Amino acid sequence: MQQFQAKPHYDILDGLRGVAALLVIVYHVFECFDWTPVPHGYLAVDFFFVLSGFVIGYAYDSRWTEGLTVGRFFKRRLIRLHPMVIIGAIVGALCFFLQGSVRWDGTHVSAGWVMVAMLMGMLMLPLWPGAAADVRGNGELFPLNGPSWSLFFEYIGNILYALLLRRLPTRWLAAVATASGVILAYIAVHDGYLGVGWSMVDGGLWTGLVRMLFPYTMGMLMARLFRPMKGVQGAFWTCGAVIVLVGCLPLLLGEMEPWLNGLYDALCAIVVFPCLVWLGASQLSMDKATQRVSHMLGELSYPLYAVHYPLMYLFYAHIGFDGNLVPITKMNDVWPVAIALPAVCILLAWLCWRFYDRPLRRYLSSH
């Protein structure tokens, strides 16, 4: 594959992606209970989108004049993203079979429809509400691996970038980011939160598109305008702490009105996360200990996000739910499993990265 002039790598941003991935795991472990330590952990996805837009713009904007074609760009992005999409769908099917192939309402699902759901997940083809292959019966775009919804919109963002966004003058890109930011704020305040996009129910497809479009274009705009801040030190630990605080802060604020909760989400996505990316990119050097932590988190971040959720299906099946989707087993009875689950997710992500994702991407890149 054609080689391009290398650019400095933002190790801190990779590490922050890993912090956000860990936040998502903790959120998913506790989301079915009455109490969670990270009630706004879902906002980590909005941080992912800002980060992706910045990295894509930084890495590829200058390469179009060096001979990069749309086809080569798509090949590079497929090699980077799709191996884990495939293994995520496969792990999702295996976990669904292990939990008994049962929907939320207790009805059994045939193996044939599970295979259809797996194939559609591998091909990144979303499901519509009421589809027979909606094996969990929860209206998800990708029922065997729920977080694939954000990867689906990431693919859309890549396509928009290659065909349109990269060609826009900076002022027009700024206009797109501003307009989509206004719409995003309206969605957040109107719905009371930004946890949208994972289903086509209630306009979830277009709201998910807006949820991707603002941070993605904002990240690209930042890549064009970026000038490092001087004297930045400790950015990894500072920005990482803020990401965790964003997920935890509502616990300190107490219960908020829906519109106020939505406003909080909008401020995090529109203001806080772009600032964190800018700050993190401003520090290029780290001490060795921080660099090791950041590098490890960066390597595992995408595999961790891509394969952790099927294990949640097993956890939820262990808990059990009544007809109103209220957990039968209480947190006090399963806390050892809840504590161990993130460690199991990390182990599975490492195995996938070490023996599948990294060697396969190296092979595909060299051929």
mmCIF file of C-alpha atoms in Angstrom:
data_model
loop_
_atom_site.group_PDB
_atom_site.id
_atom_site.type_symbol
_atom_site.label_atom_id
_atom_site.label_comp_id
_atom_site.label_asym_id
_atom_site.label_seq_id
_atom_site.Cartn_x
_atom_site.Cartn_y
_atom_site.Cartn_z
ATOM 1 C CA MET A 1 0.000 0.000 0.000
ATOM 2 C CA GLN A 2 1.223 3.506 -0.845
ATOM 3 C CA GLN A 3 3.266 5.139 1.887
ATOM 4 C CA PHE A 4 2.830 8.770 2.888
ATOM 5 C CA GLN A 5 4.961 11.184 4.839
ATOM 6 C CA ALA A 6 4.684 10.320 8.531
ATOM 7 C CA LYS A 7 3.353 12.854 11.018
ATOM 8 C CA PRO A 8 3.928 13.082 14.774
ATOM 9 C CA HIS A 9 1.589 10.752 16.625
ATOM 10 C CA TYR A 10 -0.647 12.010 19.412
ATOM 11 C CA ASP A 11 -0.074 9.307 22.026
ATOM 12 C CA ILE A 12 -2.018 11.266 24.633
ATOM 13 C CA LEU A 13 -5.149 11.256 22.487
ATOM 14 C CA ASP A 14 -4.874 7.482 22.076
ATOM 15 C CA GLY A 15 -4.642 7.114 25.834
ATOM 16 C CA LEU A 16 -7.668 9.348 26.378
ATOM 17 C CA ARG A 17 -9.618 7.155 23.974
ATOM 18 C CA GLY A 18 -8.764 4.259 26.275
ATOM 19 C CA VAL A 19 -9.993 6.172 29.340
ATOM 20 C CA ALA A 20 -13.286 6.853 27.558
ATOM 21 C CA ALA A 21 -13.590 3.179 26.582
ATOM 22 C CA LEU A 22 -13.200 2.134 30.231
ATOM 23 C CA LEU A 23 -15.882 4.649 31.170
ATOM 24 C CA VAL A 24 -18.257 3.047 28.657
ATOM 25 C CA ILE A 25 -17.659 -0.406 30.157
ATOM 26 C CA VAL A 26 -18.439 0.744 33.689
ATOM 27 C CA TYR A 27 -21.542 2.500 32.406
ATOM 28 C CA HIS A 28 -22.773 -0.646 30.662
ATOM 29 C CA VAL A 29 -22.142 -2.839 33.718
ATOM 30 C CA PHE A 30 -24.374 -0.672 35.914
ATOM 31 C CA GLU A 31 -26.889 0.768 33.428
ATOM 32 C CA CYS A 32 -29.640 -1.707 34.282
ATOM 33 C CA PHE A 33 -29.550 -0.953 38.020
ATOM 34 C CA ASP A 34 -31.075 1.931 39.968
ATOM 35 C CA TRP A 35 -27.644 3.323 40.813
ATOM 36 C CA THR A 36 -24.545 3.750 38.656
ATOM 37 C CA PRO A 37 -21.238 5.475 39.434
ATOM 38 C CA VAL A 38 -21.142 6.964 35.920
ATOM 39 C CA PRO A 39 -24.696 7.995 34.973
ATOM 40 C CA HIS A 40 -23.390 9.976 31.995
ATOM 41 C CA GLY A 41 -20.917 7.384 30.774
ATOM 42 C CA TYR A 42 -22.700 7.314 27.418
ATOM 43 C CA LEU A 43 -21.162 10.724 26.652
ATOM 44 C CA ALA A 44 -17.834 8.973 26.065
ATOM 45 C CA VAL A 45 -19.155 8.200 22.575
ATOM 46 C CA ASP A 46 -19.376 11.936 21.832
ATOM 47 C CA PHE A 47 -15.754 12.265 22.904
ATOM 48 C CA PHE A 48 -14.863 9.423 20.514
ATOM 49 C CA PHE A 49 -16.490 11.304 17.635
ATOM 50 C CA VAL A 50 -14.613 14.567 18.350
ATOM 51 C CA LEU A 51 -11.379 12.637 18.602
ATOM 52 C CA SER A 52 -12.049 10.736 15.364
ATOM 53 C CA GLY A 53 -12.809 13.914 13.439
ATOM 54 C CA PHE A 54 -9.613 15.557 14.698
ATOM 55 C CA VAL A 55 -7.417 12.538 13.945
ATOM 56 C CA ILE A 56 -8.933 11.989 10.482
ATOM 57 C CA GLY A 57 -8.457 15.640 9.533
ATOM 58 C CA TYR A 58 -4.939 15.732 10.953
ATOM 59 C CA ALA A 59 -3.837 12.468 9.371
ATOM 60 C CA TYR A 60 -5.402 12.764 5.922
ATOM 61 C CA ASP A 61 -6.061 16.399 4.940
ATOM 62 C CA SER A 62 -2.592 16.881 3.482
ATOM 63 C CA ARG A 63 -2.377 13.450 1.883
ATOM 64 C CA TRP A 64 -4.900 14.137 -0.866
ATOM 65 C CA THR A 65 -2.295 16.304 -2.564
ATOM 66 C CA GLU A 66 0.281 13.522 -2.147
ATOM 67 C CA GLY A 67 -1.698 11.037 -4.246
ATOM 68 C CA LEU A 68 -4.232 9.635 -1.809
ATOM 69 C CA THR A 69 -7.394 8.534 -3.611
ATOM 70 C CA VAL A 70 -10.880 7.948 -2.263
ATOM 71 C CA GLY A 71 -10.485 4.200 -2.844
ATOM 72 C CA ARG A 72 -7.208 4.062 -0.924
ATOM 73 C CA PHE A 73 -8.689 6.075 1.899
ATOM 74 C CA PHE A 74 -11.606 3.661 2.201
ATOM 75 C CA LYS A 75 -9.212 0.690 2.161
ATOM 76 C CA ARG A 76 -7.187 2.209 4.987
ATOM 77 C CA ARG A 77 -10.255 2.891 7.080
ATOM 78 C CA LEU A 78 -11.682 -0.588 6.460
ATOM 79 C CA ILE A 79 -8.393 -2.176 7.486
ATOM 80 C CA ARG A 80 -8.373 -0.081 10.648
ATOM 81 C CA LEU A 81 -11.991 -0.589 11.657
ATOM 82 C CA HIS A 82 -13.583 -3.628 10.098
ATOM 83 C CA PRO A 83 -11.627 -6.562 11.553
ATOM 84 C CA MET A 84 -12.990 -5.706 15.005
ATOM 85 C CA VAL A 85 -16.477 -5.163 13.584
ATOM 86 C CA ILE A 86 -16.410 -8.748 12.339
ATOM 87 C CA ILE A 87 -15.063 -10.300 15.522
ATOM 88 C CA GLY A 88 -17.498 -8.215 17.594
ATOM 89 C CA ALA A 89 -20.451 -9.689 15.683
ATOM 90 C CA ILE A 90 -19.068 -13.214 16.067
ATOM 91 C CA VAL A 91 -18.479 -12.820 19.821
ATOM 92 C CA GLY A 92 -21.975 -11.342 20.090
ATOM 93 C CA ALA A 93 -23.519 -14.407 18.447
ATOM 94 C CA LEU A 94 -21.515 -16.791 20.655
ATOM 95 C CA CYS A 95 -22.581 -14.961 23.817
ATOM 96 C CA PHE A 96 -26.195 -14.898 22.667
ATOM 97 C CA PHE A 97 -26.124 -18.656 22.155
ATOM 98 C CA LEU A 98 -24.499 -19.123 25.567
ATOM 99 C CA GLN A 99 -27.259 -17.181 27.320
ATOM 100 C CA GLY A 100 -29.872 -19.429 25.709
ATOM 101 C CA SER A 101 -30.886 -17.446 22.591
ATOM 102 C CA VAL A 102 -33.653 -15.666 24.494
ATOM 103 C CA ARG A 103 -35.071 -12.172 23.935
ATOM 104 C CA TRP A 104 -35.770 -9.714 26.731
ATOM 105 C CA ASP A 105 -39.382 -10.905 26.878
ATOM 106 C CA GLY A 106 -38.317 -14.539 27.330
ATOM 107 C CA THR A 107 -39.170 -15.784 23.824
ATOM 108 C CA HIS A 108 -36.708 -18.111 22.125
ATOM 109 C CA VAL A 109 -34.917 -17.044 18.922
ATOM 110 C CA SER A 110 -34.049 -19.564 16.216
ATOM 111 C CA ALA A 111 -30.408 -20.108 15.307
ATOM 112 C CA GLY A 112 -31.168 -19.015 11.753
ATOM 113 C CA TRP A 113 -32.178 -15.503 12.782
ATOM 114 C CA VAL A 114 -29.149 -15.241 15.054
ATOM 115 C CA MET A 115 -26.976 -16.065 12.044
ATOM 116 C CA VAL A 116 -28.775 -13.407 9.993
ATOM 117 C CA ALA A 117 -28.181 -10.845 12.748
ATOM 118 C CA MET A 118 -24.511 -11.849 12.903
ATOM 119 C CA LEU A 119 -24.086 -11.559 9.126
ATOM 120 C CA MET A 120 -25.729 -8.125 9.080
ATOM 121 C CA GLY A 121 -23.508 -7.036 11.937
ATOM 122 C CA MET A 122 -20.405 -8.249 10.093
ATOM 123 C CA LEU A 123 -21.483 -6.304 6.995
ATOM 124 C CA MET A 124 -22.394 -3.221 9.075
ATOM 125 C CA LEU A 125 -26.026 -3.326 7.919
ATOM 126 C CA PRO A 126 -28.384 -1.896 10.576
ATOM 127 C CA LEU A 127 -31.698 -3.452 11.578
ATOM 128 C CA TRP A 128 -35.029 -1.664 11.747
ATOM 129 C CA PRO A 129 -37.509 -1.939 14.674
ATOM 130 C CA GLY A 130 -39.568 -5.102 14.514
ATOM 131 C CA ALA A 131 -37.166 -6.955 12.216
ATOM 132 C CA ALA A 132 -37.144 -10.713 12.766
ATOM 133 C CA ALA A 133 -33.362 -10.575 13.172
ATOM 134 C CA ASP A 134 -33.735 -8.169 16.119
ATOM 135 C CA VAL A 135 -32.791 -11.067 18.351
ATOM 136 C CA ARG A 136 -32.790 -9.124 21.616
ATOM 137 C CA GLY A 137 -36.100 -7.433 20.864
ATOM 138 C CA ASN A 138 -34.807 -4.062 22.004
ATOM 139 C CA GLY A 139 -34.928 -2.210 18.687
ATOM 140 C CA GLU A 140 -31.153 -1.885 18.381
ATOM 141 C CA LEU A 141 -29.412 -1.248 15.070
ATOM 142 C CA PHE A 142 -27.011 -4.103 15.884
ATOM 143 C CA PRO A 143 -28.614 -6.398 18.473
ATOM 144 C CA LEU A 144 -25.644 -8.758 18.836
ATOM 145 C CA ASN A 145 -23.210 -5.953 19.584
ATOM 146 C CA GLY A 146 -25.025 -2.755 20.507
ATOM 147 C CA PRO A 147 -22.055 -0.316 20.400
ATOM 148 C CA SER A 148 -21.609 -1.052 16.688
ATOM 149 C CA TRP A 149 -24.178 1.696 16.121
ATOM 150 C CA SER A 150 -21.469 4.304 16.706
ATOM 151 C CA LEU A 151 -19.116 2.503 14.313
ATOM 152 C CA PHE A 152 -21.904 2.573 11.724
ATOM 153 C CA PHE A 153 -22.052 6.357 12.038
ATOM 154 C CA GLU A 154 -18.242 6.479 12.063
ATOM 155 C CA TYR A 155 -18.349 4.821 8.648
ATOM 156 C CA ILE A 156 -20.871 7.406 7.472
ATOM 157 C CA GLY A 157 -18.564 10.131 8.783
ATOM 158 C CA ASN A 158 -15.634 8.629 6.853
ATOM 159 C CA ILE A 159 -17.695 8.558 3.651
ATOM 160 C CA LEU A 160 -18.835 12.167 4.125
ATOM 161 C CA TYR A 161 -15.249 13.226 4.776
ATOM 162 C CA ALA A 162 -13.828 11.547 1.671
ATOM 163 C CA LEU A 163 -16.579 12.691 -0.686
ATOM 164 C CA LEU A 164 -17.523 16.110 0.684
ATOM 165 C CA LEU A 165 -16.219 17.479 3.964
ATOM 166 C CA ARG A 166 -12.523 17.519 3.051
ATOM 167 C CA ARG A 167 -13.360 19.645 -0.001
ATOM 168 C CA LEU A 168 -15.200 22.328 1.955
ATOM 169 C CA PRO A 169 -13.448 25.647 2.605
ATOM 170 C CA THR A 170 -12.769 26.154 6.287
ATOM 171 C CA ARG A 171 -15.553 28.727 6.647
ATOM 172 C CA TRP A 172 -18.089 26.282 5.191
ATOM 173 C CA LEU A 173 -16.849 23.489 7.414
ATOM 174 C CA ALA A 174 -17.281 25.861 10.352
ATOM 175 C CA ALA A 175 -20.831 26.585 9.182
ATOM 176 C CA VAL A 176 -21.664 22.858 9.056
ATOM 177 C CA ALA A 177 -20.215 22.356 12.553
ATOM 178 C CA THR A 178 -22.144 25.353 13.910
ATOM 179 C CA ALA A 179 -25.472 24.317 12.363
ATOM 180 C CA SER A 180 -25.154 20.708 13.490
ATOM 181 C CA GLY A 181 -24.118 21.910 16.967
ATOM 182 C CA VAL A 182 -27.282 23.981 17.266
ATOM 183 C CA ILE A 183 -29.405 20.994 16.207
ATOM 184 C CA LEU A 184 -27.511 18.736 18.614
ATOM 185 C CA ALA A 185 -28.197 21.136 21.493
ATOM 186 C CA TYR A 186 -31.888 21.201 20.592
ATOM 187 C CA ILE A 187 -32.056 17.374 20.530
ATOM 188 C CA ALA A 188 -30.325 17.143 23.913
ATOM 189 C CA VAL A 189 -32.555 19.707 25.617
ATOM 190 C CA HIS A 190 -35.734 18.409 23.946
ATOM 191 C CA ASP A 191 -35.081 14.729 24.721
ATOM 192 C CA GLY A 192 -33.445 15.383 28.082
ATOM 193 C CA TYR A 193 -30.228 13.560 27.208
ATOM 194 C CA LEU A 194 -27.884 12.655 24.330
ATOM 195 C CA GLY A 195 -28.045 8.877 24.584
ATOM 196 C CA VAL A 196 -29.483 8.589 21.059
ATOM 197 C CA GLY A 197 -28.485 6.882 17.826
ATOM 198 C CA TRP A 198 -28.457 3.224 18.851
ATOM 199 C CA SER A 199 -31.939 2.546 17.434
ATOM 200 C CA MET A 200 -34.198 3.750 14.615
ATOM 201 C CA VAL A 201 -37.058 4.131 17.110
ATOM 202 C CA ASP A 202 -38.341 7.703 17.619
ATOM 203 C CA GLY A 203 -36.123 9.250 14.947
ATOM 204 C CA GLY A 204 -33.000 7.611 16.311
ATOM 205 C CA LEU A 205 -31.386 7.369 12.896
ATOM 206 C CA TRP A 206 -31.327 11.090 12.147
ATOM 207 C CA THR A 207 -30.555 12.059 15.740
ATOM 208 C CA GLY A 208 -27.655 9.619 15.685
ATOM 209 C CA LEU A 209 -26.463 11.216 12.452
ATOM 210 C CA VAL A 210 -26.500 14.666 14.068
ATOM 211 C CA ARG A 211 -24.800 13.252 17.156
ATOM 212 C CA MET A 212 -21.952 12.124 14.906
ATOM 213 C CA LEU A 213 -21.903 15.082 12.507
ATOM 214 C CA PHE A 214 -21.270 17.884 14.992
ATOM 215 C CA PRO A 215 -18.313 16.388 16.901
ATOM 216 C CA TYR A 216 -16.902 14.906 13.693
ATOM 217 C CA THR A 217 -16.911 18.207 11.801
ATOM 218 C CA MET A 218 -15.783 20.087 14.891
ATOM 219 C CA GLY A 219 -12.809 17.733 15.187
ATOM 220 C CA MET A 220 -11.942 18.264 11.504
ATOM 221 C CA LEU A 221 -12.227 22.025 11.913
ATOM 222 C CA MET A 222 -9.943 21.889 14.936
ATOM 223 C CA ALA A 223 -7.385 19.880 12.943
ATOM 224 C CA ARG A 224 -7.271 22.650 10.338
ATOM 225 C CA LEU A 225 -6.973 25.448 12.887
ATOM 226 C CA PHE A 226 -4.872 23.668 15.490
ATOM 227 C CA ARG A 227 -1.964 25.482 17.077
ATOM 228 C CA PRO A 228 -0.467 23.804 20.175
ATOM 229 C CA MET A 229 -0.874 25.601 23.464
ATOM 230 C CA LYS A 230 2.461 26.413 25.054
ATOM 231 C CA GLY A 231 3.663 25.005 28.337
ATOM 232 C CA VAL A 232 1.081 22.204 28.610
ATOM 233 C CA GLN A 233 2.114 19.482 31.078
ATOM 234 C CA GLY A 234 0.207 16.578 32.610
ATOM 235 C CA ALA A 235 -2.466 16.740 29.900
ATOM 236 C CA PHE A 236 -3.115 12.989 29.912
ATOM 237 C CA TRP A 237 -3.936 12.824 33.621
ATOM 238 C CA THR A 238 -5.832 16.122 33.643
ATOM 239 C CA CYS A 239 -7.947 15.344 30.578
ATOM 240 C CA GLY A 240 -8.498 11.756 31.701
ATOM 241 C CA ALA A 241 -9.759 12.958 35.070
ATOM 242 C CA VAL A 242 -12.150 15.391 33.376
ATOM 243 C CA ILE A 243 -13.556 12.616 31.162
ATOM 244 C CA VAL A 244 -14.260 10.517 34.250
ATOM 245 C CA LEU A 245 -15.690 13.546 36.047
ATOM 246 C CA VAL A 246 -18.056 14.203 33.142
ATOM 247 C CA GLY A 247 -19.463 10.703 33.612
ATOM 248 C CA CYS A 248 -19.700 10.988 37.406
ATOM 249 C CA LEU A 249 -20.613 14.638 37.997
ATOM 250 C CA PRO A 250 -24.426 14.288 37.997
ATOM 251 C CA LEU A 251 -24.046 12.188 41.151
ATOM 252 C CA LEU A 252 -22.730 15.300 42.879
ATOM 253 C CA LEU A 253 -25.312 17.618 41.351
ATOM 254 C CA GLY A 254 -28.283 15.486 42.346
ATOM 255 C CA GLU A 255 -31.281 14.654 40.191
ATOM 256 C CA MET A 256 -31.762 17.200 37.420
ATOM 257 C CA GLU A 257 -34.780 18.221 35.379
ATOM 258 C CA PRO A 258 -34.764 16.561 31.921
ATOM 259 C CA TRP A 259 -34.020 19.791 30.040
ATOM 260 C CA LEU A 260 -31.199 20.632 32.444
ATOM 261 C CA ASN A 261 -29.753 17.156 32.051
ATOM 262 C CA GLY A 262 -29.897 17.625 28.268
ATOM 263 C CA LEU A 263 -28.185 20.994 28.589
ATOM 264 C CA TYR A 264 -25.413 19.341 30.606
ATOM 265 C CA ASP A 265 -24.955 16.732 27.868
ATOM 266 C CA ALA A 266 -24.900 19.402 25.159
ATOM 267 C CA LEU A 267 -22.281 21.489 26.987
ATOM 268 C CA CYS A 268 -20.053 18.454 27.422
ATOM 269 C CA ALA A 269 -20.299 17.468 23.740
ATOM 270 C CA ILE A 270 -20.068 20.989 22.303
ATOM 271 C CA VAL A 271 -17.613 22.684 24.661
ATOM 272 C CA VAL A 272 -15.824 20.336 27.063
ATOM 273 C CA PHE A 273 -14.768 17.528 24.713
ATOM 274 C CA PRO A 274 -13.314 19.747 21.957
ATOM 275 C CA CYS A 275 -11.330 21.580 24.629
ATOM 276 C CA LEU A 276 -9.989 18.286 25.975
ATOM 277 C CA VAL A 277 -8.868 17.176 22.509
ATOM 278 C CA TRP A 278 -7.142 20.529 21.908
ATOM 279 C CA LEU A 279 -5.427 20.385 25.289
ATOM 280 C CA GLY A 280 -4.385 16.757 24.860
ATOM 281 C CA ALA A 281 -2.927 17.405 21.411
ATOM 282 C CA SER A 282 -0.910 20.331 22.742
ATOM 283 C CA GLN A 283 1.454 18.096 24.723
ATOM 284 C CA LEU A 284 3.607 15.900 22.478
ATOM 285 C CA SER A 285 6.072 14.586 25.081
ATOM 286 C CA MET A 286 5.415 12.555 28.215
ATOM 287 C CA ASP A 287 7.432 10.868 30.910
ATOM 288 C CA LYS A 288 8.053 7.166 30.280
ATOM 289 C CA ALA A 289 5.565 5.887 32.860
ATOM 290 C CA THR A 290 2.738 8.031 31.484
ATOM 291 C CA GLN A 291 3.687 7.080 27.941
ATOM 292 C CA ARG A 292 3.471 3.367 28.779
ATOM 293 C CA VAL A 293 0.035 3.770 30.374
ATOM 294 C CA SER A 294 -1.208 5.926 27.522
ATOM 295 C CA HIS A 295 0.155 3.564 24.873
ATOM 296 C CA MET A 296 -1.412 0.514 26.498
ATOM 297 C CA LEU A 297 -4.794 2.202 26.837
ATOM 298 C CA GLY A 298 -4.573 3.448 23.264
ATOM 299 C CA GLU A 299 -3.828 0.012 21.835
ATOM 300 C CA LEU A 300 -6.694 -1.620 23.733
ATOM 301 C CA SER A 301 -9.243 1.182 23.370
ATOM 302 C CA TYR A 302 -10.837 0.135 20.099
ATOM 303 C CA PRO A 303 -10.835 -3.648 20.734
ATOM 304 C CA LEU A 304 -12.213 -2.957 24.205
ATOM 305 C CA TYR A 305 -15.060 -0.881 22.832
ATOM 306 C CA ALA A 306 -15.741 -3.289 19.964
ATOM 307 C CA VAL A 307 -16.049 -6.575 21.909
ATOM 308 C CA HIS A 308 -17.058 -5.776 25.489
ATOM 309 C CA TYR A 309 -20.827 -5.537 25.089
ATOM 310 C CA PRO A 310 -21.570 -9.189 24.241
ATOM 311 C CA LEU A 311 -20.233 -10.042 27.705
ATOM 312 C CA MET A 312 -22.831 -7.673 29.102
ATOM 313 C CA TYR A 313 -25.510 -9.870 27.507
ATOM 314 C CA LEU A 314 -24.267 -12.772 29.624
ATOM 315 C CA PHE A 315 -24.245 -10.548 32.702
ATOM 316 C CA TYR A 316 -27.791 -9.350 32.047
ATOM 317 C CA ALA A 317 -28.946 -12.929 31.482
ATOM 318 C CA HIS A 318 -27.378 -13.848 34.834
ATOM 319 C CA ILE A 319 -29.288 -10.994 36.512
ATOM 320 C CA GLY A 320 -32.635 -11.722 34.855
ATOM 321 C CA PHE A 321 -35.452 -9.242 34.186
ATOM 322 C CA ASP A 322 -39.171 -9.178 34.794
ATOM 323 C CA GLY A 323 -41.811 -8.176 32.248
ATOM 324 C CA ASN A 324 -41.099 -4.479 32.797
ATOM 325 C CA LEU A 325 -37.352 -4.941 32.207
ATOM 326 C CA VAL A 326 -36.641 -4.412 35.902
ATOM 327 C CA PRO A 327 -33.677 -6.515 37.099
ATOM 328 C CA ILE A 328 -34.730 -9.462 39.253
ATOM 329 C CA THR A 329 -31.345 -9.825 40.940
ATOM 330 C CA LYS A 330 -30.194 -6.806 42.932
ATOM 331 C CA MET A 331 -26.762 -5.237 42.751
ATOM 332 C CA ASN A 332 -25.883 -6.379 46.272
ATOM 333 C CA ASP A 333 -26.162 -9.993 45.095
ATOM 334 C CA VAL A 334 -23.979 -9.721 41.987
ATOM 335 C CA TRP A 335 -21.374 -7.125 42.899
ATOM 336 C CA PRO A 336 -18.430 -9.592 42.697
ATOM 337 C CA VAL A 337 -19.392 -10.379 39.093
ATOM 338 C CA ALA A 338 -19.869 -6.679 38.327
ATOM 339 C CA ILE A 339 -16.395 -5.892 39.650
ATOM 340 C CA ALA A 340 -14.760 -8.772 37.756
ATOM 341 C CA LEU A 341 -16.549 -8.074 34.469
ATOM 342 C CA PRO A 342 -14.413 -5.071 33.353
ATOM 343 C CA ALA A 343 -11.267 -7.142 33.934
ATOM 344 C CA VAL A 344 -12.685 -9.951 31.784
ATOM 345 C CA CYS A 345 -13.531 -7.404 29.085
ATOM 346 C CA ILE A 346 -9.973 -6.072 29.153
ATOM 347 C CA LEU A 347 -8.569 -9.611 28.869
ATOM 348 C CA LEU A 348 -10.823 -10.421 25.904
ATOM 349 C CA ALA A 349 -9.863 -7.128 24.218
ATOM 350 C CA TRP A 350 -6.159 -7.864 24.706
ATOM 351 C CA LEU A 351 -6.515 -11.358 23.234
ATOM 352 C CA CYS A 352 -8.381 -9.976 20.214
ATOM 353 C CA TRP A 353 -5.809 -7.233 19.721
ATOM 354 C CA ARG A 354 -2.750 -9.445 20.211
ATOM 355 C CA PHE A 355 -3.749 -12.511 18.197
ATOM 356 C CA TYR A 356 -6.304 -11.198 15.718
ATOM 357 C CA ASP A 357 -6.590 -7.454 15.114
ATOM 358 C CA ARG A 358 -2.939 -6.405 15.063
ATOM 359 C CA PRO A 359 -1.590 -9.290 12.939
ATOM 360 C CA LEU A 360 -4.530 -9.117 10.522
ATOM 361 C CA ARG A 361 -4.170 -5.367 10.020
ATOM 362 C CA ARG A 362 -0.438 -5.758 9.460
ATOM 363 C CA TYR A 363 -1.067 -8.457 6.857
ATOM 364 C CA LEU A 364 -3.731 -6.467 5.053
ATOM 365 C CA SER A 365 -1.658 -3.284 5.090
ATOM 366 C CA SER A 366 1.359 -5.054 3.624
ATOM 367 C CA HIS A 367 -0.701 -6.638 0.854
#
